[in-house]
GROMACS .gro file of C-alpha atoms in nm:
model
  413
    1MET     CA    1  11.812   7.989   5.556
    2ALA     CA    2  11.752   8.343   5.437
    3ASP     CA    3  12.090   8.451   5.573
    4ARG     CA    4  12.275   8.181   5.378
    5THR     CA    5  12.095   8.263   5.052
    6ILE     CA    6  12.165   8.632   5.072
    7ALA     CA    7  12.526   8.580   5.177
    8GLY     CA    8  12.588   8.334   4.895
    9ARG     CA    9  12.460   8.574   4.634
   10THR     CA   10  12.661   8.871   4.759
   11GLY     CA   11  12.978   8.690   4.860
   12ALA     CA   12  12.979   8.898   5.177
   13GLY     CA   13  12.965   8.597   5.411
   14ARG     CA   14  12.710   8.531   5.683
   15SER     CA   15  12.828   8.831   5.883
   16GLY     CA   16  12.804   9.081   5.596
   17PRO     CA   17  12.587   9.393   5.603
   18VAL     CA   18  12.308   9.242   5.393
   19ALA     CA   19  12.291   8.938   5.618
   20ARG     CA   20  12.275   9.162   5.923
   21THR     CA   21  11.990   9.355   5.761
   22ALA     CA   22  11.803   9.029   5.699
   23ARG     CA   23  11.849   8.919   6.058
   24GLN     CA   24  11.727   9.256   6.185
   25ALA     CA   25  11.424   9.240   5.957
   26ARG     CA   26  11.339   8.894   6.080
   27LYS     CA   27  11.380   9.009   6.441
   28TRP     CA   28  11.128   9.291   6.396
   29LEU     CA   29  10.887   9.109   6.165
   30ALA     CA   30  10.849   8.799   6.381
   31PRO     CA   31  10.637   8.966   6.651
   32LEU     CA   32  10.426   9.131   6.381
   33ALA     CA   33  10.366   8.796   6.216
   34LEU     CA   34  10.266   8.649   6.553
   35ALA     CA   35  10.028   8.936   6.614
   36ALA     CA   36   9.879   8.892   6.268
   37GLY     CA   37   9.823   8.525   6.334
   38MET     CA   38   9.651   8.603   6.663
   39LEU     CA   39   9.425   8.859   6.498
   40THR     CA   40   9.322   8.619   6.221
   41GLY     CA   41   9.195   8.360   6.466
   42CYS     CA   42   9.500   8.141   6.537
   43ALA     CA   43   9.492   8.254   6.901
   44ALA     CA   44   9.330   8.513   7.124
   45PRO     CA   45   9.378   8.870   6.997
   46LEU     CA   46   9.634   9.098   7.156
   47ARG     CA   47   9.491   9.324   7.422
   48GLY     CA   48   9.600   9.555   7.701
   49THR     CA   49   9.534   9.499   8.069
   50GLY     CA   50   9.400   9.838   8.176
   51ASP     CA   51   9.034   9.732   8.180
   52LEU     CA   52   9.086   9.384   8.322
   53GLY     CA   53   8.986   9.259   8.663
   54VAL     CA   54   8.900   8.949   8.862
   55ILE     CA   55   8.600   8.823   9.054
   56ILE     CA   56   8.664   8.580   9.338
   57GLU     CA   57   8.430   8.278   9.343
   58ARG     CA   58   8.488   8.195   9.705
   59ALA     CA   59   8.324   7.854   9.741
   60ALA     CA   60   8.476   7.712   9.423
   61GLY     CA   61   8.839   7.815   9.481
   62ARG     CA   62   8.822   7.988   9.146
   63MET     CA   63   8.826   8.335   8.997
   64GLN     CA   64   8.685   8.491   8.684
   65VAL     CA   65   8.888   8.719   8.460
   66VAL     CA   66   8.664   9.001   8.337
   67GLU     CA   67   8.688   9.319   8.130
   68THR     CA   68   8.507   9.638   8.222
   69THR     CA   69   8.472   9.793   7.874
   70GLY     CA   70   8.223   9.535   7.748
   71MET     CA   71   8.136   9.408   8.097
   72THR     CA   72   8.201   9.045   8.007
   73GLN     CA   73   8.376   8.740   8.146
   74LEU     CA   74   8.690   8.637   7.953
   75ALA     CA   75   8.807   8.326   8.136
   76THR     CA   76   8.812   8.135   8.465
   77VAL     CA   77   9.113   8.016   8.665
   78ASP     CA   78   9.080   7.719   8.902
   79GLY     CA   79   9.299   7.566   9.169
   80LEU     CA   80   9.340   7.869   9.396
   81GLY     CA   81   9.258   7.699   9.725
   82ASP     CA   82   9.044   7.841  10.005
   83LEU     CA   83   8.918   8.181   9.887
   84SER     CA   84   8.679   8.249  10.177
   85HIS     CA   85   8.872   8.567  10.260
   86ALA     CA   86   9.072   8.616   9.942
   87SER     CA   87   9.253   8.935   9.849
   88VAL     CA   88   9.433   9.034   9.528
   89VAL     CA   89   9.709   9.275   9.424
   90PHE     CA   90   9.850   9.327   9.075
   91SER     CA   91  10.186   9.360   8.906
   92ARG     CA   92  10.262   9.714   8.794
   93ASP     CA   93  10.184   9.628   8.429
   94GLY     CA   94   9.850   9.477   8.529
   95ARG     CA   95   9.924   9.140   8.373
   96PHE     CA   96   9.969   8.930   8.686
   97ALA     CA   97   9.733   8.894   8.981
   98TYR     CA   98   9.867   8.778   9.316
   99VAL     CA   99   9.592   8.593   9.502
  100PHE     CA  100   9.615   8.548   9.878
  101GLY     CA  101   9.400   8.259  10.001
  102ARG     CA  102   9.269   8.200  10.351
  103ASP     CA  103   9.456   7.868  10.359
  104GLY     CA  104   9.792   8.046  10.327
  105GLY     CA  105   9.825   7.987   9.955
  106LEU     CA  106   9.979   8.259   9.739
  107SER     CA  107   9.916   8.225   9.366
  108ARG     CA  108  10.057   8.425   9.075
  109VAL     CA  109   9.804   8.429   8.789
  110ASP     CA  110   9.869   8.543   8.431
  111LEU     CA  111   9.549   8.727   8.337
  112LEU     CA  112   9.620   8.724   7.964
  113GLU     CA  113   9.684   8.350   7.953
  114ALA     CA  114   9.435   8.270   8.233
  115ARG     CA  115   9.667   8.032   8.416
  116VAL     CA  116   9.854   7.998   8.743
  117THR     CA  117  10.224   8.053   8.681
  118HIS     CA  118  10.346   8.000   9.039
  119ARG     CA  119  10.189   7.892   9.366
  120VAL     CA  120  10.329   7.851   9.719
  121MET     CA  121  10.172   7.752  10.050
  122GLN     CA  122  10.334   8.016  10.266
  123ALA     CA  123  10.130   8.011  10.589
  124GLY     CA  124   9.847   7.839  10.773
  125ASN     CA  125   9.601   8.128  10.760
  126SER     CA  126   9.642   8.440  10.547
  127ILE     CA  127   9.407   8.733  10.485
  128GLY     CA  128   9.581   8.943  10.222
  129GLY     CA  129   9.894   9.119  10.114
  130ALA     CA  130  10.062   9.400   9.925
  131ILE     CA  131  10.317   9.464   9.652
  132THR     CA  132  10.598   9.717   9.685
  133GLN     CA  133  10.612  10.046   9.499
  134ASP     CA  134  10.852   9.912   9.235
  135GLY     CA  135  10.652   9.592   9.183
  136ARG     CA  136  10.943   9.365   9.274
  137VAL     CA  137  10.837   9.229   9.613
  138VAL     CA  138  10.507   9.070   9.717
  139ALA     CA  139  10.425   9.067  10.088
  140ALA     CA  140  10.174   8.838  10.262
  141GLN     CA  141  10.008   8.921  10.595
  142ASN     CA  142   9.932   8.617  10.804
  143TYR     CA  143   9.713   8.519  11.096
  144ALA     CA  144   9.881   8.182  11.156
  145PRO     CA  145  10.161   8.197  11.224
  146GLY     CA  146  10.131   8.570  11.280
  147GLY     CA  147  10.378   8.756  11.063
  148ILE     CA  148  10.472   8.900  10.726
  149ARG     CA  149  10.654   8.712  10.451
  150LEU     CA  150  10.826   8.870  10.151
  151PHE     CA  151  10.854   8.703   9.808
  152ASP     CA  152  11.013   8.779   9.474
  153ALA     CA  153  10.726   8.898   9.254
  154ALA     CA  154  10.854   8.717   8.942
  155THR     CA  155  10.924   8.375   9.094
  156LEU     CA  156  10.760   8.374   9.441
  157GLU     CA  157  11.101   8.285   9.582
  158PRO     CA  158  11.094   8.349   9.961
  159LEU     CA  159  11.298   8.654  10.057
  160ALA     CA  160  11.225   8.719  10.425
  161ASP     CA  161  11.007   8.604  10.713
  162ILE     CA  162  10.914   8.868  10.972
  163PRO     CA  163  10.745   8.715  11.279
  164ALA     CA  164  10.483   8.947  11.428
  165ILE     CA  165  10.611   8.931  11.785
  166GLY     CA  166  10.490   9.222  11.993
  167GLU     CA  167  10.648   9.391  12.292
  168ASP     CA  168  10.486   9.128  12.515
  169GLY     CA  169  10.682   8.856  12.333
  170LYS     CA  170  10.371   8.694  12.186
  171ARG     CA  171  10.274   8.639  11.824
  172SER     CA  172  10.002   8.859  11.680
  173LYS     CA  173   9.771   8.848  11.382
  174VAL     CA  174   9.875   9.091  11.107
  175VAL     CA  175   9.615   9.315  10.943
  176GLY     CA  176   9.611   9.633  10.736
  177LEU     CA  177   9.922   9.555  10.529
  178ALA     CA  178   9.975   9.830  10.269
  179ASP     CA  179  10.250   9.950  10.038
  180LEU     CA  180  10.403  10.295  10.095
  181PRO     CA  181  10.634  10.530   9.906
  182GLY     CA  182  11.004  10.453   9.939
  183ARG     CA  183  10.967  10.074   9.902
  184ARG     CA  184  10.814  10.055  10.247
  185LEU     CA  185  10.517   9.870  10.394
  186ALA     CA  186  10.286   9.944  10.685
  187ALA     CA  187  10.103   9.682  10.890
  188SER     CA  188   9.906   9.657  11.213
  189LEU     CA  189   9.936   9.388  11.480
  190PHE     CA  190   9.594   9.307  11.623
  191GLU     CA  191   9.671   9.158  11.965
  192SER     CA  192   9.979   9.363  12.046
  193GLY     CA  193   9.829   9.695  11.938
  194GLU     CA  194  10.125   9.803  11.727
  195ILE     CA  195  10.183   9.956  11.383
  196TRP     CA  196  10.497   9.849  11.200
  197ILE     CA  197  10.669  10.045  10.924
  198ILE     CA  198  10.885   9.805  10.722
  199ASP     CA  199  11.170   9.924  10.501
  200ALA     CA  200  11.197   9.667  10.218
  201ASN     CA  201  11.473   9.831  10.014
  202ASP     CA  202  11.681   9.525  10.095
  203PRO     CA  203  11.400   9.267  10.094
  204ARG     CA  204  11.624   8.995  10.234
  205ARG     CA  205  11.702   9.213  10.536
  206PRO     CA  206  11.394   9.428  10.600
  207GLN     CA  207  11.411   9.688  10.877
  208VAL     CA  208  11.115   9.736  11.113
  209THR     CA  209  11.008  10.049  11.302
  210ARG     CA  210  10.757   9.976  11.580
  211LEU     CA  211  10.489  10.224  11.688
  212ARG     CA  212  10.221  10.202  11.957
  213ALA     CA  213   9.875  10.211  11.800
  214GLY     CA  214   9.599  10.138  12.052
  215ARG     CA  215   9.374   9.845  12.134
  216GLU     CA  216   9.322   9.590  11.859
  217PRO     CA  217   9.390   9.763  11.527
  218TYR     CA  218   9.179   9.575  11.273
  219ASP     CA  219   9.256   9.726  10.931
  220GLY     CA  220   9.459  10.002  10.769
  221LEU     CA  221   9.418  10.270  10.505
  222VAL     CA  222   9.684  10.467  10.316
  223THR     CA  223   9.575  10.801  10.173
  224PRO     CA  224   9.613  10.841   9.795
  225ASP     CA  225   9.921  11.064   9.831
  226GLY     CA  226  10.092  10.798  10.043
  227ARG     CA  227  10.141  11.033  10.339
  228TRP     CA  228   9.902  10.903  10.605
  229TYR     CA  229   9.840  10.553  10.739
  230LEU     CA  230   9.522  10.510  10.946
  231ALA     CA  231   9.446  10.204  11.155
  232GLY     CA  232   9.095  10.146  11.287
  233LEU     CA  233   9.079  10.031  11.649
  234PHE     CA  234   8.834   9.755  11.735
  235GLY     CA  235   8.905   9.765  12.108
  236GLU     CA  236   8.828  10.135  12.160
  237ASP     CA  237   8.654  10.432  12.001
  238GLY     CA  238   8.913  10.600  11.784
  239LEU     CA  239   9.174  10.549  11.517
  240SER     CA  240   9.552  10.556  11.508
  241LEU     CA  241   9.721  10.786  11.257
  242VAL     CA  242  10.081  10.785  11.132
  243ASP     CA  243  10.238  11.074  10.940
  244LEU     CA  244  10.471  10.889  10.701
  245TRP     CA  245  10.646  11.212  10.600
  246GLN     CA  246  10.770  11.259  10.954
  247SER     CA  247  11.111  11.116  11.042
  248PRO     CA  248  11.097  10.911  11.249
  249PRO     CA  249  10.725  10.841  11.198
  250MET     CA  250  10.498  10.886  11.499
  251ALA     CA  251  10.153  10.748  11.577
  252GLN     CA  252   9.879  10.965  11.726
  253ARG     CA  253   9.520  10.900  11.829
  254ILE     CA  254   9.234  11.067  11.640
  255LEU     CA  255   8.854  11.066  11.678
  256SER     CA  256   8.890  10.937  12.032
  257GLY     CA  257   8.560  10.865  12.205
  258TYR     CA  258   8.344  10.907  11.895
  259GLY     CA  259   8.081  10.680  12.055
  260ARG     CA  260   8.083  10.856  12.391
  261GLY     CA  261   7.745  10.865  12.566
  262THR     CA  262   7.577  10.585  12.371
  263ALA     CA  263   7.599  10.208  12.393
  264PRO     CA  264   7.771  10.041  12.095
  265LEU     CA  265   7.562   9.815  11.876
  266PRO     CA  266   7.654   9.450  11.804
  267VAL     CA  267   7.930   9.412  11.543
  268TYR     CA  268   7.830   9.139  11.296
  269LYS     CA  269   8.114   9.192  11.050
  270MET     CA  270   8.441   9.378  11.088
  271PRO     CA  271   8.442   9.707  10.893
  272HIS     CA  272   8.708   9.760  10.627
  273LEU     CA  273   8.917  10.070  10.572
  274ARG     CA  274   9.075   9.954  10.245
  275GLY     CA  275   8.813  10.131  10.036
  276TRP     CA  276   9.019  10.447   9.970
  277ALA     CA  277   8.744  10.656  10.126
  278MET     CA  278   8.920  10.989  10.075
  279ALA     CA  279   8.691  11.239   9.902
  280GLN     CA  280   8.647  11.618   9.899
  281ASP     CA  281   8.973  11.635  10.100
  282MET     CA  282   8.800  11.444  10.381
  283ALA     CA  283   8.832  11.093  10.522
  284TRP     CA  284   8.508  10.891  10.524
  285LEU     CA  285   8.537  10.614  10.779
  286PRO     CA  286   8.306  10.336  10.907
  287ALA     CA  287   8.227  10.368  11.277
  288ILE     CA  288   8.267  10.053  11.487
  289GLY     CA  289   7.938   9.949  11.649
  290ARG     CA  290   7.744  10.238  11.496
  291HIS     CA  291   7.517  10.296  11.196
  292GLU     CA  292   7.725  10.592  11.084
  293VAL     CA  293   8.008  10.711  10.864
  294LEU     CA  294   8.250  10.949  11.033
  295VAL     CA  295   8.391  11.238  10.829
  296ALA     CA  296   8.734  11.361  10.942
  297ASP     CA  297   8.917  11.673  10.821
  298PRO     CA  298   9.293  11.624  10.770
  299ALA     CA  299   9.344  12.002  10.743
  300ARG     CA  300   9.212  12.047  11.098
  301GLY     CA  301   9.406  11.783  11.282
  302TRP     CA  302   9.185  11.501  11.160
  303ASN     CA  303   8.905  11.623  11.385
  304GLU     CA  304   8.548  11.514  11.323
  305ALA     CA  305   8.375  11.731  11.063
  306ALA     CA  306   8.045  11.547  11.026
  307ARG     CA  307   7.855  11.221  11.064
  308VAL     CA  308   7.621  11.058  10.816
  309ALA     CA  309   7.347  10.832  10.950
  310LEU     CA  310   7.310  10.504  10.760
  311ALA     CA  311   7.074  10.210  10.722
  312GLY     CA  312   7.300   9.967  10.908
  313GLN     CA  313   7.652   9.883  11.019
  314PRO     CA  314   7.890   9.989  10.739
  315VAL     CA  315   8.151   9.746  10.609
  316PHE     CA  316   8.305   9.910  10.300
  317VAL     CA  317   8.293  10.288  10.263
  318MET     CA  318   8.432  10.347   9.914
  319ALA     CA  319   8.484  10.673   9.728
  320ARG     CA  320   8.415  10.700   9.357
  321PRO     CA  321   8.739  10.795   9.177
  322ASP     CA  322   8.629  11.157   9.130
  323GLY     CA  323   8.536  11.188   9.498
  324ARG     CA  324   8.180  11.306   9.436
  325GLN     CA  325   8.016  10.995   9.580
  326VAL     CA  326   8.082  10.750   9.861
  327TRP     CA  327   7.917  10.406   9.832
  328VAL     CA  328   7.851  10.199  10.144
  329ASN     CA  329   7.755   9.835  10.194
  330PHE     CA  330   7.650   9.677  10.520
  331ALA     CA  331   7.682   9.383  10.756
  332PHE     CA  332   7.398   9.141  10.828
  333PRO     CA  333   7.101   9.192  10.853
  334ASN     CA  334   7.128   9.484  10.610
  335ASN     CA  335   7.364   9.317  10.364
  336ASP     CA  336   7.108   9.343  10.085
  337THR     CA  337   7.141   9.722  10.092
  338VAL     CA  338   7.376   9.977   9.935
  339GLN     CA  339   7.363  10.348  10.009
  340VAL     CA  340   7.519  10.636   9.815
  341ILE     CA  341   7.636  10.955   9.988
  342ASP     CA  342   7.677  11.281   9.796
  343THR     CA  343   8.002  11.416   9.939
  344ALA     CA  344   7.914  11.777   9.853
  345THR     CA  345   7.598  11.774  10.067
  346ARG     CA  346   7.698  11.486  10.300
  347GLN     CA  347   7.354  11.336  10.250
  348VAL     CA  348   7.241  10.987  10.147
  349VAL     CA  349   7.101  11.039   9.798
  350ARG     CA  350   7.025  10.679   9.702
  351THR     CA  351   6.928  10.361   9.884
  352MET     CA  352   6.937  10.045   9.674
  353ARG     CA  353   6.859   9.681   9.737
  354PRO     CA  354   7.027   9.517   9.439
  355CYS     CA  355   7.055   9.162   9.573
  356ARG     CA  356   7.121   8.946   9.877
  357GLY     CA  357   7.464   8.942  10.038
  358VAL     CA  358   7.644   9.240   9.883
  359LEU     CA  359   7.999   9.159   9.995
  360HIS     CA  360   8.214   9.392   9.788
  361MET     CA  361   8.213   9.686   9.549
  362GLU     CA  362   8.464   9.801   9.287
  363PHE     CA  363   8.459  10.109   9.067
  364THR     CA  364   8.573  10.109   8.706
  365PRO     CA  365   8.896  10.309   8.658
  366LYS     CA  366   8.720  10.644   8.605
  367GLY     CA  367   8.412  10.565   8.808
  368GLU     CA  368   8.131  10.566   8.552
  369ALA     CA  369   8.019  10.225   8.681
  370VAL     CA  370   8.041  10.016   8.996
  371TRP     CA  371   8.044   9.636   9.019
  372LEU     CA  372   7.870   9.469   9.315
  373SER     CA  373   7.924   9.109   9.424
  374CYS     CA  374   7.599   8.936   9.523
  375ARG     CA  375   7.714   8.630   9.714
  376ASP     CA  376   7.373   8.488   9.803
  377ASP     CA  377   7.226   8.536   9.455
  378ASN     CA  378   7.529   8.397   9.265
  379ARG     CA  379   7.582   8.696   9.042
  380VAL     CA  380   7.762   9.027   8.994
  381GLU     CA  381   7.565   9.342   8.918
  382VAL     CA  382   7.704   9.643   8.731
  383TYR     CA  383   7.542   9.983   8.790
  384ASP     CA  384   7.578  10.326   8.631
  385THR     CA  385   7.694  10.563   8.905
  386THR     CA  386   7.506  10.862   8.761
  387SER     CA  387   7.164  10.718   8.675
  388PHE     CA  388   7.188  10.421   8.917
  389SER     CA  389   7.049  10.200   8.643
  390ARG     CA  390   7.162   9.839   8.606
  391LEU     CA  391   7.402   9.796   8.314
  392ALA     CA  392   7.484   9.425   8.325
  393THR     CA  393   7.450   9.105   8.523
  394LEU     CA  394   7.722   8.837   8.524
  395PRO     CA  395   7.668   8.490   8.674
  396ALA     CA  396   7.919   8.397   8.945
  397ASP     CA  397   7.943   8.119   9.202
  398ASN     CA  398   7.925   8.280   9.551
  399PRO     CA  399   8.122   8.588   9.446
  400SER     CA  400   8.305   8.795   9.706
  401GLY     CA  401   8.594   9.028   9.623
  402ILE     CA  402   8.609   9.218   9.294
  403PHE     CA  403   8.949   9.365   9.202
  404PHE     CA  404   9.042   9.570   8.892
  405THR     CA  405   9.395   9.618   8.758
  406VAL     CA  406   9.374   9.996   8.808
  407ARG     CA  407   9.472   9.914   9.168
  408ALA     CA  408   9.826   9.852   9.044
  409GLN     CA  409   9.873  10.227   9.001
  410ARG     CA  410   9.762  10.325   9.353
  411PHE     CA  411   9.923  10.313   9.695
  412GLY     CA  412   9.773  10.090   9.957
  413MET     CA  413   9.580   9.865   9.720
   0.00000   0.00000   0.00000
């Protein structure tokens, strides 16, 4: 209507310069008017996504959307299926969370609108996934049927299905899936003892490089610079290491026989390597069947540099973003305990018992606080990482994984 009024008065017609100016003004003013309406209470205010995150409520098939600045819950999202071993990755802008459920469901959740935008049942049993460097392809790692499936990140349209068939011709569970530089992925095959490097530059025709790893790789870690992929080995003392800068990549064994001379202890819960435990230029790794963290030195051939004795069997060994601390949680019966290692002295400087069933930990983007999920006490605790004082408590129904959008800017997360 404004275009017709202005054109009629000037005689320039609807395509005249004044009309074009009016259309341009309307184009630019419309978003501002929408923002003004949101800020005056017509809808939720505009906000960024850099301090957002999610808490998985495993028993309810639901997740909370939270913000770390005020340490509050913003919304809940239901209908996410079996979240008993859920994992989450984020779009590169931090707006969308991709939730991988144990039942094989893959859900794309809009964190700002707190709703599921797309959902597919892509497997029978899934334990996580990854998103490529450019944010265009989401990959799911599956137990049943064993394999990796690629999806368009915007629509969840299937792009490729890569069966995890080892050299023995049998299907294998896939673990340790991580994104790499160059639009590649790395994954480990548990039964077949292989590491696969997957080139996803053409996601409809991915190319696979197969490497021998060792007995039963159970999880994988990519170093922050994207150069090294480490796979823990459940079936033997040691880890498998791949130099991703080498062409073609080669796998080598490191820390072989770290338990030599002593009987391994019972393993009540599989350790995890996905904690980015790289600090002080060292790798801090949970030892299978031991109450220890192993410290390996990449500058000296990844040889053992130290060990730190712990209160129990470590599950997550996670480095604070500045690398000064490593926080460790434990398997049953010590899963009420968290220990903090000072990486400068390689000593445990704090032992805490914040709650029952500490399943996961997540640092805020710059590490001034850490969030702990307390499954058996139905809450999440937030602690200051300098004073170790409790900052906040949030109610949650059997919480497990906590994931913050800062992961979108890191390899292997």
